[in-house]
Amino acid sequence: MTSVTAADYGWIRSSSSFFDFALQNGYTMTLVRGVTPAELFTVAEAEPRGTCAGLTELIERHKESLSDWDDWPESFLAGAFTVPGAGGDWTLALDLGGDLGTRPSIMEALSAGTRAVSHSSNGGKPMHFFHWYEDGELRTTFESPAHRTGSTPDALNAVMRELGLNPSGDEDADVDTKAAVLALTERLTGVRVTEELLAGAEYRTGEVPEEPAEEWKGVVIDITDAHGGRTSVEVRRDQL
């Protein structure tokens, strides 16, 4: 692992940086070892949309894609490029307002026989997630460092502490948690993400469809009376 710290990612708080836009509008950044951008988009069932010369163009294309929808978007634009890291080449995929790196079906497939790491924000709300997959398995994920799940939720505790992410209690007010998560991602991938890297990359783009909503089969009505007694009734869809 590299010796990167949260201080190395202080640039994300600059008002002129990409992350100023990303944190306001939502983003997901996904890194996968040994998988090409084309292979990543195949797994995500994305429709190819050509290339973008740099981050500014990707953001403009993202804004244009949103204007194509009258209501809720049925897809989102993602950009990906190859970058060197630990153990070989990695694909860095970036989407703005999407959820590519948070979908279990995609991440399990991408990480089969390799490693995939993602971090994200839903934009404007205090929900920021981290996911580490290894060999198709979700190893560690968290929104708050103190509330981790996955098959090995404590495997990163030592390095998290080094970065100021407290896995057992309150967070240090002097630590930029988002910067620390980017540093944690670099510890796992060997990929140093800089503003210059994101700004100058040539992005292969794809339009990723929204996940189809699961068809609901019924509802459960749970009622608690004044004495604390509870009654639950399940109503099937065909009964409504």
CSV table of C-alpha atoms in Angstrom, one decimal, residues 73-171:
chain,number,residue,atom,x,y,z
A,73,PRO,CA,-33.7,10.2,-16.1
A,74,GLU,CA,-33.9,6.6,-17.3
A,75,SER,CA,-30.1,6.4,-17.8
A,76,PHE,CA,-26.9,8.3,-16.9
A,77,LEU,CA,-23.6,9.0,-18.6
A,78,ALA,CA,-20.4,7.5,-17.4
A,79,GLY,CA,-16.9,8.0,-18.5
A,80,ALA,CA,-13.9,5.7,-18.1
A,81,PHE,CA,-10.2,5.6,-18.9
A,82,THR,CA,-7.2,3.4,-18.1
A,83,VAL,CA,-4.7,4.4,-15.4
A,84,PRO,CA,-1.7,2.5,-14.0
A,85,GLY,CA,-1.9,1.3,-10.4
A,86,ALA,CA,-0.9,-1.5,-8.0
A,87,GLY,CA,-0.7,-4.8,-9.9
A,88,GLY,CA,-1.2,-3.4,-13.4
A,89,ASP,CA,-3.7,-1.2,-15.2
A,90,TRP,CA,-6.9,-0.1,-13.7
A,91,THR,CA,-10.1,1.4,-15.2
A,92,LEU,CA,-11.3,4.5,-13.5
A,93,ALA,CA,-15.0,5.0,-14.2
A,94,LEU,CA,-16.7,8.3,-13.2
A,95,ASP,CA,-20.4,9.1,-13.3
A,96,LEU,CA,-22.2,12.2,-12.1
A,97,GLY,CA,-25.5,11.5,-10.4
A,98,GLY,CA,-25.4,7.8,-11.3
A,99,ASP,CA,-24.8,4.7,-9.2
A,100,LEU,CA,-22.6,2.4,-11.3
A,101,GLY,CA,-20.1,1.6,-8.5
A,102,THR,CA,-22.8,0.9,-5.9
A,103,ARG,CA,-24.8,-1.7,-7.7
A,104,PRO,CA,-24.0,-5.2,-6.3
A,105,SER,CA,-24.7,-7.0,-9.5
A,106,ILE,CA,-22.2,-4.9,-11.5
A,107,MET,CA,-19.5,-4.8,-8.8
A,108,GLU,CA,-19.6,-8.5,-8.1
A,109,ALA,CA,-19.2,-9.2,-11.9
A,110,LEU,CA,-16.4,-6.6,-12.3
A,111,SER,CA,-14.4,-7.8,-9.3
A,112,ALA,CA,-14.6,-11.5,-10.2
A,113,GLY,CA,-10.9,-12.7,-10.0
A,114,THR,CA,-9.7,-9.1,-9.2
A,115,ARG,CA,-10.4,-6.1,-7.0
A,116,ALA,CA,-12.9,-3.2,-7.4
A,117,VAL,CA,-13.2,-0.2,-5.1
A,118,SER,CA,-15.8,2.7,-5.3
A,119,HIS,CA,-16.8,5.7,-3.4
A,120,SER,CA,-19.8,8.0,-3.9
A,121,SER,CA,-22.1,10.8,-2.8
A,122,ASN,CA,-25.8,11.3,-3.6
A,123,GLY,CA,-25.2,15.1,-3.9
A,124,GLY,CA,-26.3,17.7,-1.4
A,125,LYS,CA,-27.3,15.2,1.3
A,126,PRO,CA,-25.0,13.6,3.9
A,127,MET,CA,-24.8,10.2,2.3
A,128,HIS,CA,-21.4,9.1,1.3
A,129,PHE,CA,-20.5,5.5,0.6
A,130,PHE,CA,-17.4,3.3,0.3
A,131,HIS,CA,-17.3,-0.2,-1.2
A,132,TRP,CA,-14.4,-2.7,-1.5
A,133,TYR,CA,-15.0,-5.9,-3.5
A,134,GLU,CA,-12.5,-8.7,-3.9
A,135,ASP,CA,-13.0,-11.8,-6.1
A,136,GLY,CA,-16.7,-11.0,-6.6
A,137,GLU,CA,-17.3,-10.5,-2.8
A,138,LEU,CA,-18.2,-7.4,-1.0
A,139,ARG,CA,-15.5,-7.3,1.7
A,140,THR,CA,-16.0,-3.9,3.4
A,141,THR,CA,-18.6,-1.2,2.9
A,142,PHE,CA,-19.6,1.8,5.0
A,143,GLU,CA,-21.4,5.1,5.1
A,144,SER,CA,-20.0,6.0,8.6
A,145,PRO,CA,-16.6,4.4,9.4
A,146,ALA,CA,-18.1,3.1,12.7
A,147,HIS,CA,-20.8,1.2,11.0
A,148,ARG,CA,-19.3,-1.3,8.5
A,149,THR,CA,-20.7,-4.3,6.9
A,150,GLY,CA,-19.4,-6.9,4.4
A,151,SER,CA,-17.8,-10.3,4.6
A,152,THR,CA,-14.7,-8.8,6.4
A,153,PRO,CA,-15.9,-5.5,7.9
A,154,ASP,CA,-12.8,-5.1,10.1
A,155,ALA,CA,-10.2,-5.9,7.5
A,156,LEU,CA,-9.3,-2.2,6.9
A,157,ASN,CA,-9.5,-1.0,10.5
A,158,ALA,CA,-5.8,-0.4,10.9
A,159,VAL,CA,-5.3,1.6,7.7
A,160,MET,CA,-8.6,3.5,8.4
A,161,ARG,CA,-7.2,4.6,11.8
A,162,GLU,CA,-4.0,5.8,10.1
A,163,LEU,CA,-6.1,8.0,7.8
A,164,GLY,CA,-8.2,9.4,10.6
A,165,LEU,CA,-11.3,7.3,9.9
A,166,ASN,CA,-12.3,6.0,13.3
A,167,PRO,CA,-13.8,2.5,13.0
A,168,SER,CA,-14.9,2.4,16.6
A,169,GLY,CA,-16.4,5.7,17.5
A,170,ASP,CA,-16.7,9.5,16.9
A,171,GLU,CA,-14.9,10.9,13.9
